[in-house]
mmCIF file of C-alpha atoms in Angstrom:
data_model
loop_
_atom_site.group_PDB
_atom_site.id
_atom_site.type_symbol
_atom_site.label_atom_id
_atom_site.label_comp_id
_atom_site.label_asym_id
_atom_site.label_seq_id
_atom_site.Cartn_x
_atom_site.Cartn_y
_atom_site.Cartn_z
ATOM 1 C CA UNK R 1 -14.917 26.756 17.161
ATOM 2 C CA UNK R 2 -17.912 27.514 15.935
ATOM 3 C CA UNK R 3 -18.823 29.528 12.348
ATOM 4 C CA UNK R 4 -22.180 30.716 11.310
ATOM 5 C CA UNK R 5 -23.255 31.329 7.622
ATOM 6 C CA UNK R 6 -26.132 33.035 5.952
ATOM 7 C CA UNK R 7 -27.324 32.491 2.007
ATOM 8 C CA UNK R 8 -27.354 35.023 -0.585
ATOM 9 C CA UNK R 9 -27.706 35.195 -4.132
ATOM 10 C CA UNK R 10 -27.244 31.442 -3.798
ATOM 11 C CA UNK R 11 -23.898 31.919 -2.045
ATOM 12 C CA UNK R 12 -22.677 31.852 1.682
ATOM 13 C CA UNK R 13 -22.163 34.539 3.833
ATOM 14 C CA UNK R 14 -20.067 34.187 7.312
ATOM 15 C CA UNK R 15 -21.995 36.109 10.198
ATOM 16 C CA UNK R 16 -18.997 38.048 11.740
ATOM 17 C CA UNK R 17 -21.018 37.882 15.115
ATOM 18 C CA UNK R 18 -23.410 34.345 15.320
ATOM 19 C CA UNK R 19 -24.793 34.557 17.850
ATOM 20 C CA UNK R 20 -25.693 38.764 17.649
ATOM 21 C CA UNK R 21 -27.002 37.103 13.891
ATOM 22 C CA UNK R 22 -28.586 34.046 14.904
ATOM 23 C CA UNK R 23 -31.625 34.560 12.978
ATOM 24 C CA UNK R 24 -30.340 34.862 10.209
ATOM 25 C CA UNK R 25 -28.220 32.109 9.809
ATOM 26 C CA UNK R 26 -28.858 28.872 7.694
ATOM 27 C CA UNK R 27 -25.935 26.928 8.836
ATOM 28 C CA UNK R 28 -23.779 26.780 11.607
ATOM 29 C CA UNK R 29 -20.660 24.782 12.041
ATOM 30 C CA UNK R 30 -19.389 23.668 15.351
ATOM 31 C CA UNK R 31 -15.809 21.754 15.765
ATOM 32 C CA UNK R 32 -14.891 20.422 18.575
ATOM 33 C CA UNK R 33 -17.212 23.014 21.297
ATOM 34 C CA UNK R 34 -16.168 23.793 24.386
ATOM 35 C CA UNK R 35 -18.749 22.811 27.458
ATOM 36 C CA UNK R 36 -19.450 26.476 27.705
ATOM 37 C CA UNK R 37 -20.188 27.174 23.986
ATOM 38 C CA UNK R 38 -22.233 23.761 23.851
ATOM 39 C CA UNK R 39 -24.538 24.811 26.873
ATOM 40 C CA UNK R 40 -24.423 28.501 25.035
ATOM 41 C CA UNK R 41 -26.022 27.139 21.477
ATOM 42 C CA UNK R 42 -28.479 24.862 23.253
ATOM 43 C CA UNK R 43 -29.848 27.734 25.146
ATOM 44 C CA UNK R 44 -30.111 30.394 22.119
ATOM 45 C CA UNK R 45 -31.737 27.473 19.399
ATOM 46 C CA UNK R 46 -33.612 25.499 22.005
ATOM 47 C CA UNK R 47 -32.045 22.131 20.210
ATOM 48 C CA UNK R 48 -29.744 19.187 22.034
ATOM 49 C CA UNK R 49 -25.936 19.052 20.694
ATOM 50 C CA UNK R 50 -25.465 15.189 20.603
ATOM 51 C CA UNK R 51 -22.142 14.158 22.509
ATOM 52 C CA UNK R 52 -19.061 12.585 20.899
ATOM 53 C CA UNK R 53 -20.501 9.189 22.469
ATOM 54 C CA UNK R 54 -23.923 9.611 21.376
ATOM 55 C CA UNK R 55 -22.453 10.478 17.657
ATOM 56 C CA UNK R 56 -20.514 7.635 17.961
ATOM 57 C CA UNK R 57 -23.265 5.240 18.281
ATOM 58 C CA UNK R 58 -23.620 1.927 15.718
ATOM 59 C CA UNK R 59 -27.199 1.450 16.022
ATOM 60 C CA UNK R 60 -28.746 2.653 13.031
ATOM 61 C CA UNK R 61 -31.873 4.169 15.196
ATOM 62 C CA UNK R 62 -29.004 5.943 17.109
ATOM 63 C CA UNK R 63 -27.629 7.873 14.219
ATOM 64 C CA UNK R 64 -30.657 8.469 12.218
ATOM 65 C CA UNK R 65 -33.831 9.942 14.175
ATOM 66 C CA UNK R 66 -36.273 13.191 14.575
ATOM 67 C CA UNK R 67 -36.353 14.771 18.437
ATOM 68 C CA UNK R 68 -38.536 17.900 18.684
ATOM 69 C CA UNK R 69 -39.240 18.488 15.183
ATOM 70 C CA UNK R 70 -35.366 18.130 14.500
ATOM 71 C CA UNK R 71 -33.978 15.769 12.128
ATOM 72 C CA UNK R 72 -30.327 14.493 13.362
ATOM 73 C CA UNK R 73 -28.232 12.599 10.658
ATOM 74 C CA UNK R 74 -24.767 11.116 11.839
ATOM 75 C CA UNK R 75 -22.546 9.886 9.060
ATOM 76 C CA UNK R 76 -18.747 8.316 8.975
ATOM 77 C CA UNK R 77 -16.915 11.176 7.193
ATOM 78 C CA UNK R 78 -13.009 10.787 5.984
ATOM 79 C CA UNK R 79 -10.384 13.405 7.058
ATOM 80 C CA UNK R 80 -7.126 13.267 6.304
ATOM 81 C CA UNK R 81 -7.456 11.732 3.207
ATOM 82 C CA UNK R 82 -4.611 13.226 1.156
ATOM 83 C CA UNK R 83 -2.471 9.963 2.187
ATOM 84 C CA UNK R 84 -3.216 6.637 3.563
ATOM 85 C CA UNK R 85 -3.159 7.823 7.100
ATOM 86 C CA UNK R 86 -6.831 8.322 6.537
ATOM 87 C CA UNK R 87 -8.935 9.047 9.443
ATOM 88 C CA UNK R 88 -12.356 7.919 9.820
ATOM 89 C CA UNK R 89 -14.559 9.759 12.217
ATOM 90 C CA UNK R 90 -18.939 10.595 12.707
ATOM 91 C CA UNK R 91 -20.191 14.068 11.797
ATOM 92 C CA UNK R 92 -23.931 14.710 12.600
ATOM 93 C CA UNK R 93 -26.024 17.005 10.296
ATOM 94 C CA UNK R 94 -28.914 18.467 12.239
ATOM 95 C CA UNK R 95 -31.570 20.079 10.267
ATOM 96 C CA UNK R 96 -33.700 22.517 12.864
ATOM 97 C CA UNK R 97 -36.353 24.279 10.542
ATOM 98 C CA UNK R 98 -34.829 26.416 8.527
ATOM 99 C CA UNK R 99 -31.545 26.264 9.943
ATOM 100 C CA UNK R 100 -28.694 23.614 9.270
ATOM 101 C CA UNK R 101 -26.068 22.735 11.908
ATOM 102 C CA UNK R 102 -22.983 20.458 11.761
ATOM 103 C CA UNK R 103 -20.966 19.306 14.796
ATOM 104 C CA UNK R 104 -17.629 17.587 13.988
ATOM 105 C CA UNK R 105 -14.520 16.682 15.765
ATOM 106 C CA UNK R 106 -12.242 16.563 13.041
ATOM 107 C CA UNK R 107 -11.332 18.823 9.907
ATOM 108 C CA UNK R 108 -12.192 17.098 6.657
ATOM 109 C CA UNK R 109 -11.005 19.346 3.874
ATOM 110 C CA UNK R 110 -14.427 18.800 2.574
ATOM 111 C CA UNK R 111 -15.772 21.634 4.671
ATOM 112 C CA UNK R 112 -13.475 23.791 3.764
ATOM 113 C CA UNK R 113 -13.324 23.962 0.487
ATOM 114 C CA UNK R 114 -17.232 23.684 0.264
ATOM 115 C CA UNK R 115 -17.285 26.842 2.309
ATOM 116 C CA UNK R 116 -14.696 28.777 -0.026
ATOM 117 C CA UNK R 117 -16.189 27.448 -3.360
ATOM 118 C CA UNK R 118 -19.851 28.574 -1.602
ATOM 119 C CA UNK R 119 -18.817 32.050 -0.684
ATOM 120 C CA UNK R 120 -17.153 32.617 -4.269
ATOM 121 C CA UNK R 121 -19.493 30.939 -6.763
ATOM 122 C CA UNK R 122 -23.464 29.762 -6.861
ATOM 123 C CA UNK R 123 -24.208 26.311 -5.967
ATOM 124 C CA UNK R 124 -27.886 26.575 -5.125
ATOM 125 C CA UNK R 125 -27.576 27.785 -1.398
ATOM 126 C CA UNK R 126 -30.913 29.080 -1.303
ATOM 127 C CA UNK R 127 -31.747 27.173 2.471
ATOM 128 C CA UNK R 128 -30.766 25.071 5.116
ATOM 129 C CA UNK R 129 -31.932 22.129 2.745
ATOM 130 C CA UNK R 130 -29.830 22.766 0.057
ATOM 131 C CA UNK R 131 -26.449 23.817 2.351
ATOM 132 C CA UNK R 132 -27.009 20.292 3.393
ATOM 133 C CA UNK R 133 -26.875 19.303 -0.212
ATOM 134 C CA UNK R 134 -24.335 20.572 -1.239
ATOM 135 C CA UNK R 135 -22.258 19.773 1.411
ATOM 136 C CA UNK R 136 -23.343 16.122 0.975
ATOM 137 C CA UNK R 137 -22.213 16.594 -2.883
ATOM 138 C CA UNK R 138 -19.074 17.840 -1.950
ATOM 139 C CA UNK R 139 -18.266 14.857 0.590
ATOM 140 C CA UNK R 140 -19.247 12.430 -2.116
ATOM 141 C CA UNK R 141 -17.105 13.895 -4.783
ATOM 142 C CA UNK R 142 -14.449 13.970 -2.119
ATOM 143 C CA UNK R 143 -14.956 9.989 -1.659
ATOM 144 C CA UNK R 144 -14.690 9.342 -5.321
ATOM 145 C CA UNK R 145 -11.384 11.703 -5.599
ATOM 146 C CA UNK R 146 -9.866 9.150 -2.867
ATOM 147 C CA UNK R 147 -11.663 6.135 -4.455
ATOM 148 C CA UNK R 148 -9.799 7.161 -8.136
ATOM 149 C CA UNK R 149 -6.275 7.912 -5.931
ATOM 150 C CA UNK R 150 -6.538 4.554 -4.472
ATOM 151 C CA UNK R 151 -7.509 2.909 -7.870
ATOM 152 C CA UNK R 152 -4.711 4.043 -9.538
ATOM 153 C CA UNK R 153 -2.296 3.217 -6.701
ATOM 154 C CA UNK R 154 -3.256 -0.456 -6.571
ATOM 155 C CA UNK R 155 -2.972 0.035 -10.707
ATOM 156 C CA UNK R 156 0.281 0.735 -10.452
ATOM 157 C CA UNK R 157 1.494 -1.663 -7.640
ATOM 158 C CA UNK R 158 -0.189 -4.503 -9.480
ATOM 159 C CA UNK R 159 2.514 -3.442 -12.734
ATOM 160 C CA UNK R 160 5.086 -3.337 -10.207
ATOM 161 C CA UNK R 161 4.741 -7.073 -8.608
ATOM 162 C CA UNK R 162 3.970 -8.917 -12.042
ATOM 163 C CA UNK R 163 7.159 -6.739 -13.778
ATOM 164 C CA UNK R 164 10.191 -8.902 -13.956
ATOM 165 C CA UNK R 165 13.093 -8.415 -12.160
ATOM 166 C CA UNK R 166 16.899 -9.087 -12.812
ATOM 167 C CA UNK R 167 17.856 -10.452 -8.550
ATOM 168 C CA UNK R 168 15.679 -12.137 -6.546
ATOM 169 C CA UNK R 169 17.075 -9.749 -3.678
ATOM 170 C CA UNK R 170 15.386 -6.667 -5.448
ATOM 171 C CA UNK R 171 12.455 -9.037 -5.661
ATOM 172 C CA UNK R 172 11.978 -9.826 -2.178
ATOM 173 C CA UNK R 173 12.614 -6.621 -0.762
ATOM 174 C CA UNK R 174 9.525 -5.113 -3.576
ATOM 175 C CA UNK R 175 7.260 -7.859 -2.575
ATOM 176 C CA UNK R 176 7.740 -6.857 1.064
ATOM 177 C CA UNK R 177 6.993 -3.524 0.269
ATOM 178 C CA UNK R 178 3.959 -4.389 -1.918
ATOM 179 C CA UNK R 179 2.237 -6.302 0.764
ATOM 180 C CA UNK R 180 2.537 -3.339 3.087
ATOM 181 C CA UNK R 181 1.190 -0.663 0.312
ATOM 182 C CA UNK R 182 -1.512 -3.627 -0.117
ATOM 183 C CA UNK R 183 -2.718 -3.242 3.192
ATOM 184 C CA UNK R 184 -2.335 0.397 3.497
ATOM 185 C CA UNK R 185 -4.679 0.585 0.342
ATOM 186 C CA UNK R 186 -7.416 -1.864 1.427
ATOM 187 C CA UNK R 187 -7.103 0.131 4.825
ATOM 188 C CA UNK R 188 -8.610 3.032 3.075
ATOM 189 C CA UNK R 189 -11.256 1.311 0.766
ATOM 190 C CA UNK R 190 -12.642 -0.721 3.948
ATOM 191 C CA UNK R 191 -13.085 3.090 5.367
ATOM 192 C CA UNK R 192 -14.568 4.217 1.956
ATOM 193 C CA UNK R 193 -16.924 1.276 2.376
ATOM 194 C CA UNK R 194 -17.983 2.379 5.535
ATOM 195 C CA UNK R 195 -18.404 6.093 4.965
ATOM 196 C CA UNK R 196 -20.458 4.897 1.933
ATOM 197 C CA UNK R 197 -22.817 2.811 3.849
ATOM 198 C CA UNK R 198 -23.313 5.168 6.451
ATOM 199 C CA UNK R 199 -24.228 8.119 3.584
ATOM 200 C CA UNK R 200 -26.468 5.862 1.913
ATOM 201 C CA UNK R 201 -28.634 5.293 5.066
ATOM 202 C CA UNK R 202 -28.733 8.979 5.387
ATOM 203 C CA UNK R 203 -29.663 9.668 1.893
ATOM 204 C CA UNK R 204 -32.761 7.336 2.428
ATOM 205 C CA UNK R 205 -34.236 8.812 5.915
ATOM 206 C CA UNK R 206 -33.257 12.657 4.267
ATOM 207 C CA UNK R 207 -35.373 11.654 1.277
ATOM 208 C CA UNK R 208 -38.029 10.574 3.781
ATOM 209 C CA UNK R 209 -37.941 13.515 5.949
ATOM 210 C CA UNK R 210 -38.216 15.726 2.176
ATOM 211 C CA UNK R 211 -41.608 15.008 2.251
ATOM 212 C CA UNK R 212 -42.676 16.317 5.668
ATOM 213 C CA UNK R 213 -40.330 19.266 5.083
ATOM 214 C CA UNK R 214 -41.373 22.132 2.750
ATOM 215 C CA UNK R 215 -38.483 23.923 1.577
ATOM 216 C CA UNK R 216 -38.876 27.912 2.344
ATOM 217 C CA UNK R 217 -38.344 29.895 -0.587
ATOM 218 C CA UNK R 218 -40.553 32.061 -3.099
ATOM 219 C CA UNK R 219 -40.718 29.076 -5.002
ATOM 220 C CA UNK R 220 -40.508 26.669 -2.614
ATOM 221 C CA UNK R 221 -42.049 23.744 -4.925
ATOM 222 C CA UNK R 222 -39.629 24.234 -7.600
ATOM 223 C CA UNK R 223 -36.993 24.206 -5.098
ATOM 224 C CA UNK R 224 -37.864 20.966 -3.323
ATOM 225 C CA UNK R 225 -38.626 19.241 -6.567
ATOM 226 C CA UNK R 226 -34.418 19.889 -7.338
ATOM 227 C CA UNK R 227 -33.139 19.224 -4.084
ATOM 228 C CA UNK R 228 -35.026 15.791 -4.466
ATOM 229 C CA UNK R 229 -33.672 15.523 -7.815
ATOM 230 C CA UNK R 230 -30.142 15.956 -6.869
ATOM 231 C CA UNK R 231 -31.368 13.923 -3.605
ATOM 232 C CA UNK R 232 -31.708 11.307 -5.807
ATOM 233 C CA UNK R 233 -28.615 11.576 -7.967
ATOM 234 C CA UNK R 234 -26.457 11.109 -4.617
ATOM 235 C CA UNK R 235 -27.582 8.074 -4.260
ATOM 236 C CA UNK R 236 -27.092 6.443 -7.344
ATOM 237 C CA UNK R 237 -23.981 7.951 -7.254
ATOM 238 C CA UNK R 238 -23.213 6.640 -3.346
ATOM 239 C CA UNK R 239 -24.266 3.089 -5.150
ATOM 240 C CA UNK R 240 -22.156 3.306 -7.706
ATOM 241 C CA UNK R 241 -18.990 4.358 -5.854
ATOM 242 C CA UNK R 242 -20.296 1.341 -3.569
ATOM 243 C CA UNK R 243 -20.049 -0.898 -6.266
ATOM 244 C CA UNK R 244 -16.772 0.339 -7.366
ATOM 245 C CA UNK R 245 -15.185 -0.120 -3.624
ATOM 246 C CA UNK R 246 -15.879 -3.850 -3.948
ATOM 247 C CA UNK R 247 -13.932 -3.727 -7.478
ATOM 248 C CA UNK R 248 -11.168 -2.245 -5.759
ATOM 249 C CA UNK R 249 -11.587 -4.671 -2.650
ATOM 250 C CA UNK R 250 -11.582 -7.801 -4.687
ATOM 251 C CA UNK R 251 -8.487 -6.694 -6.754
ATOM 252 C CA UNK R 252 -6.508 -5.815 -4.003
ATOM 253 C CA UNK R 253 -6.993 -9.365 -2.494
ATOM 254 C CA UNK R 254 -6.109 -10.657 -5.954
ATOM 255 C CA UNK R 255 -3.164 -8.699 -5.594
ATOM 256 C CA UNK R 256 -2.318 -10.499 -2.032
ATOM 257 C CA UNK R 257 -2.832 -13.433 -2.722
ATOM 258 C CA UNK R 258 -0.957 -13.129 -6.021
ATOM 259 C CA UNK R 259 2.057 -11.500 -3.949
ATOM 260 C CA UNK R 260 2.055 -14.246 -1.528
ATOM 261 C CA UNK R 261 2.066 -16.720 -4.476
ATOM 262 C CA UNK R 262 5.055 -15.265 -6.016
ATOM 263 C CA UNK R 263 7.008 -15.227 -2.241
ATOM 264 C CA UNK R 264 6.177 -18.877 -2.034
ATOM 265 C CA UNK R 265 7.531 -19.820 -5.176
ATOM 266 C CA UNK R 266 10.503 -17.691 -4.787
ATOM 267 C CA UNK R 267 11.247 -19.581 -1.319
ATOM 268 C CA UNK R 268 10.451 -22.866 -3.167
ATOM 269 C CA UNK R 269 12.785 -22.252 -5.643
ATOM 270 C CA UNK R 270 15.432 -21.122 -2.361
ATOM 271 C CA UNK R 271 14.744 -24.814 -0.875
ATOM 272 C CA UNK R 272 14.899 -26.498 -4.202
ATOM 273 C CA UNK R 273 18.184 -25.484 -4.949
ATOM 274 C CA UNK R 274 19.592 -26.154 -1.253
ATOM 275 C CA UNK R 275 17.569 -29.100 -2.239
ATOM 276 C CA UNK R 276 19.693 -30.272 -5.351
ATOM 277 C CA UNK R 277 22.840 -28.970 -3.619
ATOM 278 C CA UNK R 278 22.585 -31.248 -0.714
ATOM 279 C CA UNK R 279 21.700 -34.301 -2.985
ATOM 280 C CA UNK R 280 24.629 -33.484 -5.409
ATOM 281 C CA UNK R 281 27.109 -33.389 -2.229
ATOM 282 C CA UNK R 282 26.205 -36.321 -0.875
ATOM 283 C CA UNK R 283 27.591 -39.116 -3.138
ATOM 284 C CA UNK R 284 31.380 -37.209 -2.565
ATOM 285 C CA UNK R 285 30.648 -37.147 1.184
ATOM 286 C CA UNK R 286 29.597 -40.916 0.951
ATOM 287 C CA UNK R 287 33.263 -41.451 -1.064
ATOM 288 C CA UNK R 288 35.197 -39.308 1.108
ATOM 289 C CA UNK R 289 33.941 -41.143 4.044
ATOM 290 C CA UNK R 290 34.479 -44.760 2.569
ATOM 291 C CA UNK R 291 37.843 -44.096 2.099
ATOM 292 C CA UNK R 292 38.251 -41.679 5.295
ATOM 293 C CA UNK R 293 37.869 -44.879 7.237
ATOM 294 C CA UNK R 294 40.446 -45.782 10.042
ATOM 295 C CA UNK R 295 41.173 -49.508 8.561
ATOM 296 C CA UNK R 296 45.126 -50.912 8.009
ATOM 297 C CA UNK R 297 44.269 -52.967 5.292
ATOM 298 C CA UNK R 298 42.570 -50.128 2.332
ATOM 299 C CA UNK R 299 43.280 -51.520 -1.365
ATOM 300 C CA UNK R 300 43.822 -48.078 -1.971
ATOM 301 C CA UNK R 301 46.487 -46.577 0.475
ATOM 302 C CA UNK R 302 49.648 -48.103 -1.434
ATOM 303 C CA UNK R 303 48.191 -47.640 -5.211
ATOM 304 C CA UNK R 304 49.756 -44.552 -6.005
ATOM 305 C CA UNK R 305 47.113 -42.953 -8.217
ATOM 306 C CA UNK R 306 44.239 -43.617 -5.326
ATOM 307 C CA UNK R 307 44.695 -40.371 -3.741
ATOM 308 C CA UNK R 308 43.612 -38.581 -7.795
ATOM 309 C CA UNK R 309 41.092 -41.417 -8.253
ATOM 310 C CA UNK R 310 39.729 -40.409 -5.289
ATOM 311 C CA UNK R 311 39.047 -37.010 -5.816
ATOM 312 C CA UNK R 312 38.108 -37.653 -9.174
ATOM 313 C CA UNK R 313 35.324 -40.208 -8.117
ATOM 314 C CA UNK R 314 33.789 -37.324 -5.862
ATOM 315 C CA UNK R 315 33.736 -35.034 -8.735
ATOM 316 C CA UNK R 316 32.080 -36.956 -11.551
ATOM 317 C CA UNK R 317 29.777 -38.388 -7.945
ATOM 318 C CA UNK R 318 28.360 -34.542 -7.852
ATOM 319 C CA UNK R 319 28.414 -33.796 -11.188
ATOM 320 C CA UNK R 320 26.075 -36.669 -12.438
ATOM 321 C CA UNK R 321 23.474 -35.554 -10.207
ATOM 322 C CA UNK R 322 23.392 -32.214 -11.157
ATOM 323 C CA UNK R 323 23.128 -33.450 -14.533
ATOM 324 C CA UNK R 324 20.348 -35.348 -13.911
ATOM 325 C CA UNK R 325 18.358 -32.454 -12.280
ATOM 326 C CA UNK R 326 19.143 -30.250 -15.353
ATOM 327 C CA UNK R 327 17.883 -32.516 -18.147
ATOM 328 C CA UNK R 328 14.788 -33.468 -16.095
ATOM 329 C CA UNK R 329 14.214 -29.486 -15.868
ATOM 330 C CA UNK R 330 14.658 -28.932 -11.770
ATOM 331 C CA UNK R 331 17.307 -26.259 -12.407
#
């Protein structure tokens, strides 16, 4: 699918027919083309459309780099990040003159509600420049409304394995659970992280680019002198949120360990007791076998109170032990 917009009055404007309005659009969208409508767009704006493979790319060089006066900028962008089923996927920004294109192969809400908030309110589209700004603004904002979700998540699961609880049964089966929210949570951080890295490289070869780029506008130095202001204020906010994902990364392997902790001393606690239990039982067993012995001649057999001394030797046998563990503090 593929969506063209044009600016007015600071707002967006979807062109109806794209490619009948091709000059005048600032930014296009493409999602997932088709071969034919790939082929189609290369033809009418004489640019490349990188692959799914090429956008994929690690290399740095690969994701970040100027072909025929076009600037292509791949970053890791989240989608589906309403839950922790997040999805992690590259979207390249291409900035052709005065004309902005995206290609994506997945739908991060970002997009769309950039689009709606654009075509209802003012947020500086004035250019293909600042589209790209303000989209960049909106992903960011995005990444810190998952980063806060996240936070307070792992806030609440750290209340829930330090509360106390009344069976160890309840115990185990929340610890089990924790450990699997746990992982589910630094799941999505690790793909913050990433996402964060990825934007921060871009925010450095964009400001680059700014100054071989003259914004067109009326007052095109005014104009470039904000974008590179709020150019600048995505970074130090991509740093900070940077700097808060390896908070929320070193509390949530706090947490883990901690969890783990508590499961081994819960099982310790399991063995001690089948610990004390065996010792306790085993002066009676050593009794009952003494005197379970297949001998003619046992003091024993004709007294008649040997069969109630018996069992009473076995008893205070296993309760003396158990004594013992209690005042020393083992039970």
């Amino acid at each position: 699918m593929i969506s063209g917009y044009a600016v007015a009055d600071g707002k967006l404007r979807p062109l109806a027919n794209l490619f009948a309005e091709t000059d005048s659009a600032v930014w296009i969208d493409i999602l997932r083309p088709t071969a034919e409508e790939e082929s189609t767009l290369e033809t009418a704006l004489g640019i490349d459309i990188p692959t799914p493979e090429e956008m994929r790319e690690i290399e740095v060089s690969s994701r970040l780099y100027v072909e025929s006066d076009v600037s292509y900028m791949t970053a890791l962008i989240l989608s589906h990040s309403d839950g922790d089923d997040v999805v992690i996927s590259p979207i390249t920004f291409a900035l052709a003159g005065a004309r902005l294109l995206t290609i994506r192969h997945e739908e991060p809400r970002v997009f769309a509600g950039f689009v709606s908030r654009a075509q209802k309110a003012q947020v500086g589209c004035v250019n293909a420049e600042s589209v790209l700004i303000g989209l960049l603004e909106a992903i960011v904002d995005r990444l810190a409304d998952v980063l806060e979700r996240v936070a307070n998540d792992i806030d609440t699961l750290s209340r829930e394995i330090f509360r106390e609880r009344a069976k160890p049964a309840d115990q185990a089966r929340d610890f089990q659970r924790a450990l699997v929210e746990l992982g589910r949570k630094e799941n999505v951080t690790s793909k913050i992280r990433d996402s964060l890295v990825t934007l921060e490289r871009l925010f450095g070869f964009l400001n680059l680019q700014a100054d071989q780029r003259a914004a067109i506008a009326q007052n095109g130095k005014k104009v470039d002198k904000d974008l590179r202001a709020r150019l600048k204020t995505l970074g130090r906010d991509a740093h900070s949120l940077s700097e808060h994902v390896s908070y929320i990364s070193q509390k949530t392997t706090f947490l883990l360990e901690a969890t783990l902790g508590l499961i081994n001393i819960e099982q310790n606690a399991i063995i001690k007791t089948f610990s004390v239990v065996a010792v306790a039982f085993m002066p009676p067993t050593l009794i009952a076998s003494i005197y379970g012995m297949n001998f003619h001649f046992l003091p024993e057999l004709s007294w008649p109170l040997g069969y109630p001394f018996a069992i009473a030797l076995m008893f205070l046998s296993a309760i003396l032990p158990l004594l013992f563990f209690k005042r020393k503090g083992w039970l």
